[in-house]
């Protein structure tokens, strides 16, 4: 089903009427979305919406809304923050004036994706149901058949049915081939991910090799996850040097690909101090905070556990513990928090197994902290030492101030604020005691 035919006809009509520029913002936005330029897409969205509204074209309004949500859900990784807009678009897409719009089918992808970010496991049954109901009404000729099949497979995985998810994706590929669709690149990528998760490296590598020619002219929304999957496969095959070269740097990865990146990074980086660094940990902490603000509760829990595992691999005891504290706070927002508690407990045991820093003279520790750059590579070592000293010696204004600056350098701003506040309280309390003594 050529989803864009009606749009191209509209574009021609507007060009002939001399107002083709009305679609320029939307077309620039779609390009930004597929190339993962999320800030640019966000900036263009209001103008694209305004143009669609000014044209009084319900189908175009649905299409613009769908592409805006593609950016918010797939690139920015939003959850609860996008839920209201997602449901409103779904309702608008099923009104009489938009029911025949091909993009009204695509909106199912947005609903399933939003609930996946919000709480994938908790809403797995509902996600699966909405995908299967929609897939029953279309076939492999529809581009969105592949997108919704991917959401269906992810819902099956989140139900603990990974094999069924693999079967669903293979079925979608067969349907695409039967309908003459030879480039279902997103489905290939989703299949490789599930195959790697299940430990079937041979099948994943075969899929990567067979599909390679189809990725030469694809946008970043496909080439970036493929690079991550290739790095993961190389690591599983024992080619760690090649895997490290292939894994994209974190600053190139959008929030929507962050979970996939961390699955690969845990295998690729490990104890490589040049890549699994305190700077990496700080960046991850800041991005987790942003995702928590966007209400991606399930995503945050998954990522916090994975980031804690990386922190354990580099021996960062306090940072790993703080990440798991974040996960435990976040599960209160989940529909079924019990599904995450076992994974958090396992990760917590690994943190507790790390050796506590050996403490020497407190004055020597203070002198060392004074001479240590807050942003130095050893900031996590310094943080472990100062927090252990606080446990051993109690509240101390100077140590609390040192802890605050180290927490901030590690991207844990809530901890930094807590420690700074405690430092001020301790200093005030100490001043009062000194005043009483002077009396």
Short mmCIF file of C-alpha atoms in Angstrom, two decimals:
data_model
loop_
_atom_site.label_atom_id
_atom_site.label_comp_id
_atom_site.label_asym_id
_atom_site.label_seq_id
_atom_site.Cartn_x
_atom_site.Cartn_y
_atom_site.Cartn_z
CA UNK A 1 0.00 0.00 0.00
CA UNK A 2 1.73 3.24 -1.16
CA UNK A 3 1.24 5.32 1.96
CA UNK A 4 2.64 8.46 0.38
CA UNK A 5 0.62 8.55 -2.88
CA UNK A 6 -2.05 10.86 -1.48
CA UNK A 7 0.65 13.11 -0.02
CA UNK A 8 2.48 13.42 -3.35
CA UNK A 9 -0.82 14.30 -5.03
CA UNK A 10 -1.44 16.97 -2.38
CA UNK A 11 2.07 18.31 -2.90
CA UNK A 12 1.51 18.63 -6.66
CA UNK A 13 -1.79 20.43 -6.09
CA UNK A 14 -0.19 22.89 -3.71
CA UNK A 15 2.72 23.50 -6.07
CA UNK A 16 0.31 24.27 -8.89
CA UNK A 17 -1.56 26.66 -6.57
CA UNK A 18 1.70 28.41 -5.75
CA UNK A 19 1.73 27.41 -2.07
CA UNK A 20 3.95 24.33 -2.15
CA UNK A 21 6.13 25.96 0.49
CA UNK A 22 3.44 25.04 3.05
CA UNK A 23 4.85 21.51 3.17
CA UNK A 24 8.50 22.50 3.46
CA UNK A 25 8.69 22.38 7.26
CA UNK A 26 7.05 18.96 7.34
CA UNK A 27 9.40 17.51 4.75
CA UNK A 28 12.41 18.92 6.56
CA UNK A 29 11.05 17.46 9.79
CA UNK A 30 10.67 13.94 8.36
CA UNK A 31 14.23 14.10 7.04
CA UNK A 32 15.47 15.18 10.47
CA UNK A 33 13.52 12.38 12.17
CA UNK A 34 14.88 9.53 10.04
CA UNK A 35 18.40 10.94 10.28
CA UNK A 36 18.05 11.19 14.08
CA UNK A 37 18.52 14.95 14.25
CA UNK A 38 16.04 15.11 17.09
CA UNK A 39 16.56 18.76 18.13
CA UNK A 40 16.02 19.93 14.55
CA UNK A 41 12.89 17.80 14.22
CA UNK A 42 11.50 19.19 17.49
CA UNK A 43 12.14 22.75 16.32
CA UNK A 44 10.36 22.16 13.00
CA UNK A 45 7.31 20.39 14.45
CA UNK A 46 5.29 23.48 15.52
CA UNK A 47 5.55 25.07 12.08
CA UNK A 48 4.65 21.79 10.35
CA UNK A 49 1.60 21.49 12.61
CA UNK A 50 0.58 25.09 11.95
CA UNK A 51 0.83 24.63 8.17
CA UNK A 52 -1.26 21.44 8.27
CA UNK A 53 -3.88 23.23 10.34
CA UNK A 54 -3.93 26.27 8.05
CA UNK A 55 -4.54 23.98 5.06
CA UNK A 56 -7.47 22.44 6.96
CA UNK A 57 -6.36 18.98 5.80
CA UNK A 58 -7.24 16.28 8.42
CA UNK A 59 -5.11 13.61 6.75
CA UNK A 60 -2.07 15.88 6.73
CA UNK A 61 -2.63 16.73 10.40
CA UNK A 62 -2.58 13.01 11.27
CA UNK A 63 0.57 12.51 9.22
CA UNK A 64 2.37 15.43 10.86
CA UNK A 65 1.31 14.20 14.29
CA UNK A 66 2.60 10.71 13.54
CA UNK A 67 6.00 11.98 12.44
CA UNK A 68 6.30 14.29 15.41
CA UNK A 69 5.67 11.30 17.67
CA UNK A 70 8.23 9.26 15.74
CA UNK A 71 10.76 11.82 16.88
CA UNK A 72 9.52 12.00 20.45
CA UNK A 73 9.19 8.24 20.93
CA UNK A 74 11.92 6.72 18.74
CA UNK A 75 14.57 9.46 18.98
CA UNK A 76 13.93 11.26 22.28
CA UNK A 77 12.60 8.12 24.02
CA UNK A 78 9.67 9.85 25.74
CA UNK A 79 7.12 7.87 27.72
CA UNK A 80 4.47 9.41 29.95
CA UNK A 81 5.32 12.90 28.64
CA UNK A 82 4.06 11.85 25.19
CA UNK A 83 1.15 9.68 26.33
CA UNK A 84 -1.60 12.28 26.16
CA UNK A 85 -0.57 13.45 22.68
CA UNK A 86 -0.30 9.84 21.51
CA UNK A 87 -3.81 8.94 22.66
CA UNK A 88 -5.25 12.17 21.26
CA UNK A 89 -3.66 11.43 17.87
CA UNK A 90 -5.01 7.87 17.94
CA UNK A 91 -8.51 9.21 18.59
CA UNK A 92 -8.19 11.87 15.86
CA UNK A 93 -6.90 9.28 13.39
CA UNK A 94 -10.09 7.22 13.80
CA UNK A 95 -12.63 9.97 13.20
CA UNK A 96 -14.82 9.71 10.07
CA UNK A 97 -12.81 12.34 8.19
CA UNK A 98 -9.50 10.52 8.81
CA UNK A 99 -10.50 6.85 9.04
CA UNK A 100 -9.43 6.18 5.42
CA UNK A 101 -6.10 7.95 5.80
CA UNK A 102 -3.27 5.38 5.51
CA UNK A 103 -1.44 7.08 8.39
CA UNK A 104 -4.36 6.25 10.70
CA UNK A 105 -2.91 2.72 10.65
CA UNK A 106 0.57 4.00 11.45
CA UNK A 107 -0.64 5.57 14.69
CA UNK A 108 -0.95 2.07 16.18
CA UNK A 109 2.86 2.00 16.12
CA UNK A 110 2.92 5.18 18.20
CA UNK A 111 0.52 3.80 20.82
CA UNK A 112 2.48 0.56 21.20
CA UNK A 113 5.81 2.40 21.28
CA UNK A 114 4.68 4.96 23.86
CA UNK A 115 3.51 2.25 26.27
CA UNK A 116 6.74 0.32 25.63
CA UNK A 117 8.76 3.34 26.77
CA UNK A 118 6.42 3.93 29.70
CA UNK A 119 6.41 0.34 31.00
CA UNK A 120 7.14 -2.29 28.38
CA UNK A 121 6.62 -5.38 30.49
CA UNK A 122 3.66 -3.97 32.41
CA UNK A 123 1.72 -3.18 29.23
CA UNK A 124 2.99 -6.06 27.08
CA UNK A 125 -0.42 -7.74 26.76
CA UNK A 126 -2.15 -4.53 25.68
CA UNK A 127 0.64 -3.67 23.24
CA UNK A 128 0.40 -7.12 21.71
CA UNK A 129 -3.39 -6.89 21.40
CA UNK A 130 -3.41 -3.52 19.63
CA UNK A 131 -0.68 -4.65 17.22
CA UNK A 132 -2.40 -7.92 16.34
CA UNK A 133 -5.77 -6.21 15.85
CA UNK A 134 -4.19 -3.77 13.40
CA UNK A 135 -2.08 -6.36 11.58
CA UNK A 136 -5.22 -8.42 10.95
CA UNK A 137 -6.58 -5.50 8.87
CA UNK A 138 -3.53 -5.00 6.60
CA UNK A 139 -0.88 -7.06 4.82
CA UNK A 140 2.77 -6.90 3.81
CA UNK A 141 2.10 -4.31 1.10
CA UNK A 142 1.70 -1.68 3.80
CA UNK A 143 4.94 -0.07 4.97
CA UNK A 144 3.55 0.12 8.47
CA UNK A 145 3.03 -3.65 8.48
CA UNK A 146 6.73 -3.97 9.24
CA UNK A 147 6.75 -1.19 11.87
CA UNK A 148 3.81 -2.69 13.73
CA UNK A 149 5.25 -6.21 13.40
CA UNK A 150 8.38 -4.96 15.18
CA UNK A 151 6.26 -3.56 18.01
CA UNK A 152 4.44 -6.89 18.18
CA UNK A 153 7.72 -8.80 18.46
CA UNK A 154 8.96 -6.47 21.21
CA UNK A 155 5.73 -7.01 23.15
CA UNK A 156 6.18 -10.77 22.88
CA UNK A 157 9.75 -10.45 24.12
CA UNK A 158 8.61 -8.34 27.06
CA UNK A 159 6.17 -11.14 27.94
CA UNK A 160 9.16 -13.50 28.15
CA UNK A 161 8.30 -15.04 24.76
CA UNK A 162 11.42 -14.16 22.79
CA UNK A 163 11.15 -17.21 20.49
CA UNK A 164 7.62 -16.18 19.56
CA UNK A 165 8.95 -12.70 18.82
CA UNK A 166 11.57 -14.15 16.48
CA UNK A 167 8.88 -16.21 14.74
CA UNK A 168 6.71 -13.09 14.35
CA UNK A 169 9.54 -11.17 12.70
CA UNK A 170 10.38 -14.03 10.36
CA UNK A 171 6.70 -14.21 9.41
CA UNK A 172 6.72 -10.47 8.69
CA UNK A 173 9.77 -10.90 6.44
CA UNK A 174 8.06 -13.71 4.52
CA UNK A 175 4.94 -11.59 4.10
CA UNK A 176 7.04 -8.68 2.83
CA UNK A 177 8.81 -10.88 0.29
CA UNK A 178 5.50 -12.35 -0.90
CA UNK A 179 4.23 -8.82 -1.54
CA UNK A 180 7.37 -7.73 -3.36
CA UNK A 181 8.79 -5.65 -0.50
CA UNK A 182 12.54 -6.34 -0.47
CA UNK A 183 13.88 -3.76 1.97
CA UNK A 184 12.19 -4.27 5.36
CA UNK A 185 15.37 -3.03 7.01
CA UNK A 186 13.82 -2.29 10.40
CA UNK A 187 12.51 -5.84 10.64
CA UNK A 188 15.93 -7.25 9.85
CA UNK A 189 17.46 -5.20 12.65
CA UNK A 190 14.79 -6.23 15.16
CA UNK A 191 15.33 -9.88 14.25
CA UNK A 192 19.10 -9.63 14.74
CA UNK A 193 18.60 -8.04 18.16
CA UNK A 194 16.33 -10.85 19.35
CA UNK A 195 18.66 -13.48 17.92
CA UNK A 196 21.61 -11.98 19.77
CA UNK A 197 19.56 -11.77 22.97
CA UNK A 198 18.73 -15.46 22.62
CA UNK A 199 22.40 -16.36 22.11
CA UNK A 200 22.02 -17.42 18.46
CA UNK A 201 25.11 -15.68 17.13
CA UNK A 202 25.25 -17.75 13.94
CA UNK A 203 21.72 -16.77 12.91
CA UNK A 204 22.32 -13.12 13.80
CA UNK A 205 25.55 -12.99 11.82
CA UNK A 206 23.91 -14.67 8.84
CA UNK A 207 21.14 -12.06 8.93
CA UNK A 208 23.64 -9.20 9.18
CA UNK A 209 25.67 -10.52 6.24
CA UNK A 210 22.64 -11.18 4.03
CA UNK A 211 21.11 -7.75 4.61
CA UNK A 212 24.33 -5.71 4.35
CA UNK A 213 23.82 -4.51 0.74
CA UNK A 214 20.42 -3.04 1.66
CA UNK A 215 21.94 -0.65 4.22
CA UNK A 216 24.26 1.29 1.93
CA UNK A 217 21.80 4.13 1.35
CA UNK A 218 19.72 4.03 4.51
CA UNK A 219 19.27 6.93 6.98
CA UNK A 220 20.68 6.99 10.49
CA UNK A 221 17.57 5.45 12.05
CA UNK A 222 18.73 2.19 10.43
CA UNK A 223 22.50 2.53 10.03
CA UNK A 224 23.10 3.50 13.67
CA UNK A 225 21.36 0.48 15.25
CA UNK A 226 22.99 -1.74 12.65
CA UNK A 227 26.45 -0.51 13.69
CA UNK A 228 25.56 -1.24 17.32
CA UNK A 229 24.35 -4.73 16.44
CA UNK A 230 27.50 -5.40 14.42
CA UNK A 231 29.62 -4.41 17.42
CA UNK A 232 27.56 -6.68 19.67
CA UNK A 233 27.98 -9.61 17.27
CA UNK A 234 31.73 -9.01 17.00
CA UNK A 235 32.03 -9.01 20.79
CA UNK A 236 30.08 -12.26 21.04
CA UNK A 237 32.46 -13.75 18.48
CA UNK A 238 35.45 -12.70 20.62
CA UNK A 239 36.67 -9.96 18.27
CA UNK A 240 36.73 -7.27 20.96
CA UNK A 241 39.14 -4.89 19.21
CA UNK A 242 36.96 -4.83 16.10
CA UNK A 243 33.85 -4.52 18.26
CA UNK A 244 35.27 -1.44 20.04
CA UNK A 245 36.07 0.17 16.71
CA UNK A 246 32.57 -0.53 15.40
CA UNK A 247 30.56 0.57 18.44
CA UNK A 248 29.39 4.17 17.93
CA UNK A 249 30.35 6.66 20.62
CA UNK A 250 27.58 7.45 23.08
CA UNK A 251 27.22 11.06 21.93
CA UNK A 252 26.05 9.81 18.52
CA UNK A 253 23.30 7.61 19.95
CA UNK A 254 19.76 8.92 20.41
CA UNK A 255 17.80 8.01 23.53
CA UNK A 256 15.65 5.60 21.55
CA UNK A 257 18.73 3.49 20.72
CA UNK A 258 20.27 3.80 24.18
CA UNK A 259 18.96 0.47 25.49
CA UNK A 260 20.39 -1.33 22.44
CA UNK A 261 23.69 0.52 22.83
CA UNK A 262 23.99 -0.52 26.48
CA UNK A 263 23.30 -4.16 25.64
CA UNK A 264 26.25 -4.03 23.28
CA UNK A 265 28.42 -1.81 25.49
CA UNK A 266 28.25 -4.20 28.45
CA UNK A 267 29.89 -6.81 26.22
CA UNK A 268 32.15 -4.56 24.18
CA UNK A 269 33.57 -2.15 26.76
CA UNK A 270 33.73 -4.11 29.99
CA UNK A 271 36.94 -3.31 31.83
CA UNK A 272 38.33 -1.14 29.00
CA UNK A 273 39.15 1.94 31.09
CA UNK A 274 39.64 4.11 28.02
CA UNK A 275 35.98 3.64 27.00
CA UNK A 276 34.18 2.46 30.15
CA UNK A 277 35.14 5.60 32.02
CA UNK A 278 33.81 7.96 34.68
CA UNK A 279 32.97 10.38 31.87
CA UNK A 280 30.80 7.70 30.24
CA UNK A 281 29.10 7.09 33.58
CA UNK A 282 28.40 10.80 34.01
CA UNK A 283 26.84 11.06 30.56
CA UNK A 284 24.65 8.04 31.18
CA UNK A 285 23.48 9.43 34.52
CA UNK A 286 22.44 12.72 32.93
CA UNK A 287 20.59 11.01 30.13
CA UNK A 288 18.81 8.72 32.57
CA UNK A 289 17.66 11.78 34.50
CA UNK A 290 16.26 13.28 31.29
CA UNK A 291 14.43 10.06 30.43
CA UNK A 292 12.99 9.89 33.94
CA UNK A 293 11.72 13.45 33.48
CA UNK A 294 10.10 12.33 30.21
CA UNK A 295 8.28 9.53 32.03
CA UNK A 296 10.08 6.66 30.30
CA UNK A 297 9.88 4.69 33.53
CA UNK A 298 10.40 1.20 32.16
CA UNK A 299 13.26 2.35 29.97
CA UNK A 300 14.96 4.07 32.90
CA UNK A 301 14.81 0.94 35.06
CA UNK A 302 16.33 -1.18 32.28
CA UNK A 303 19.04 1.36 31.50
CA UNK A 304 19.90 2.06 35.14
CA UNK A 305 20.54 -1.63 35.76
CA UNK A 306 22.70 -1.88 32.63
CA UNK A 307 24.62 1.30 33.50
CA UNK A 308 25.17 -0.05 37.04
CA UNK A 309 26.70 -3.18 35.53
CA UNK A 310 29.16 -1.03 33.58
CA UNK A 311 29.94 0.91 36.77
CA UNK A 312 30.64 -2.35 38.60
CA UNK A 313 32.99 -3.41 35.80
CA UNK A 314 35.05 -0.26 36.37
CA UNK A 315 34.84 -0.62 40.18
CA UNK A 316 32.68 2.46 40.78
CA UNK A 317 30.86 1.33 43.92
CA UNK A 318 28.99 4.53 44.83
CA UNK A 319 27.92 5.36 41.28
CA UNK A 320 26.64 1.84 40.69
CA UNK A 321 24.66 2.00 43.93
CA UNK A 322 23.17 5.37 43.00
CA UNK A 323 22.06 4.01 39.63
CA UNK A 324 20.26 1.14 41.33
CA UNK A 325 18.68 3.59 43.76
CA UNK A 326 17.37 5.40 40.68
CA UNK A 327 15.93 2.12 39.37
CA UNK A 328 14.24 1.40 42.71
CA UNK A 329 12.67 4.86 42.77
CA UNK A 330 11.48 4.41 39.21
CA UNK A 331 9.77 1.03 39.70
CA UNK A 332 7.15 2.76 41.84
CA UNK A 333 5.78 4.09 38.55
CA UNK A 334 5.59 0.66 36.93
CA UNK A 335 2.41 -1.30 36.56
CA UNK A 336 4.15 -4.51 37.68
CA UNK A 337 7.21 -3.47 39.69
CA UNK A 338 7.82 -7.04 40.82
CA UNK A 339 9.08 -7.86 37.32
CA UNK A 340 12.13 -5.64 37.91
CA UNK A 341 12.97 -6.37 41.55
CA UNK A 342 14.93 -9.57 40.91
CA UNK A 343 17.19 -7.89 38.34
CA UNK A 344 17.80 -4.97 40.70
CA UNK A 345 18.62 -7.35 43.57
CA UNK A 346 21.12 -9.26 41.41
CA UNK A 347 22.80 -6.02 40.36
CA UNK A 348 22.83 -4.81 43.97
CA UNK A 349 24.63 -7.99 45.07
CA UNK A 350 27.36 -7.29 42.51
CA UNK A 351 27.77 -3.77 43.90
CA UNK A 352 28.03 -5.03 47.48
CA UNK A 353 30.67 -7.51 46.38
CA UNK A 354 33.00 -4.67 45.36
CA UNK A 355 35.69 -4.01 47.98
CA UNK A 356 35.19 -0.98 50.17
CA UNK A 357 38.04 1.55 49.90
CA UNK A 358 40.70 1.22 52.56
CA UNK A 359 40.61 4.28 54.78
CA UNK A 360 43.71 5.89 56.21
CA UNK A 361 44.25 9.16 58.02
CA UNK A 362 41.32 11.57 57.65
CA UNK A 363 43.59 14.63 57.30
CA UNK A 364 45.54 12.86 54.55
CA UNK A 365 42.25 12.12 52.76
CA UNK A 366 41.23 15.78 52.97
CA UNK A 367 44.60 16.88 51.60
CA UNK A 368 44.31 14.39 48.72
CA UNK A 369 40.78 15.53 47.91
CA UNK A 370 41.89 19.17 47.90
CA UNK A 371 44.59 18.40 45.36
CA UNK A 372 42.42 16.17 43.15
CA UNK A 373 40.64 17.69 40.16
CA UNK A 374 36.87 17.20 40.48
CA UNK A 375 36.64 16.14 36.84
CA UNK A 376 39.73 13.90 36.87
CA UNK A 377 39.46 10.32 35.57
CA UNK A 378 39.72 9.18 39.18
CA UNK A 379 36.64 11.09 40.32
CA UNK A 380 34.75 7.86 41.04
CA UNK A 381 37.65 6.60 43.17
CA UNK A 382 37.59 9.86 45.12
CA UNK A 383 33.82 9.59 45.52
CA UNK A 384 34.07 6.06 46.90
CA UNK A 385 36.71 7.22 49.39
CA UNK A 386 34.84 10.29 50.64
CA UNK A 387 31.54 8.44 51.01
CA UNK A 388 33.28 5.67 52.97
CA UNK A 389 34.85 8.31 55.20
CA UNK A 390 31.42 9.82 55.86
CA UNK A 391 30.09 6.40 56.84
CA UNK A 392 33.07 5.85 59.16
CA UNK A 393 33.30 9.31 60.72
CA UNK A 394 29.84 10.84 60.39
CA UNK A 395 28.75 14.17 58.95
CA UNK A 396 31.67 16.47 58.26
CA UNK A 397 31.12 19.75 56.41
CA UNK A 398 34.29 19.62 54.31
CA UNK A 399 33.85 15.95 53.38
CA UNK A 400 30.22 16.54 52.47
CA UNK A 401 31.27 19.46 50.25
CA UNK A 402 33.85 17.23 48.53
CA UNK A 403 31.18 14.57 48.07
CA UNK A 404 28.83 17.12 46.50
CA UNK A 405 31.34 18.19 43.88
CA UNK A 406 32.22 14.56 43.04
CA UNK A 407 28.55 13.56 42.71
CA UNK A 408 28.01 16.52 40.37
CA UNK A 409 31.01 15.48 38.27
CA UNK A 410 29.50 11.99 38.05
CA UNK A 411 26.25 13.37 36.68
CA UNK A 412 24.26 12.53 39.81
CA UNK A 413 22.86 15.99 40.46
CA UNK A 414 20.23 14.91 43.00
CA UNK A 415 22.96 13.34 45.15
CA UNK A 416 25.12 16.45 44.71
CA UNK A 417 22.30 18.68 45.95
CA UNK A 418 21.67 16.43 48.95
CA UNK A 419 25.33 16.42 49.92
CA UNK A 420 25.70 20.18 49.44
CA UNK A 421 22.65 20.81 51.62
CA UNK A 422 24.01 18.47 54.27
CA UNK A 423 27.36 20.27 54.13
CA UNK A 424 25.69 23.61 54.83
CA UNK A 425 23.70 22.09 57.71
CA UNK A 426 26.86 20.55 59.19
CA UNK A 427 28.73 23.84 58.92
CA UNK A 428 25.90 25.75 60.61
CA UNK A 429 25.70 23.11 63.33
CA UNK A 430 29.46 23.28 63.87
CA UNK A 431 29.35 27.07 64.12
CA UNK A 432 26.65 26.86 66.80
CA UNK A 433 28.70 24.38 68.81
CA UNK A 434 31.78 26.63 68.53
CA UNK A 435 29.69 29.57 69.71
CA UNK A 436 28.45 27.66 72.75
CA UNK A 437 31.99 26.61 73.63
CA UNK A 438 33.12 30.23 73.38
CA UNK A 439 30.47 31.18 75.91
#
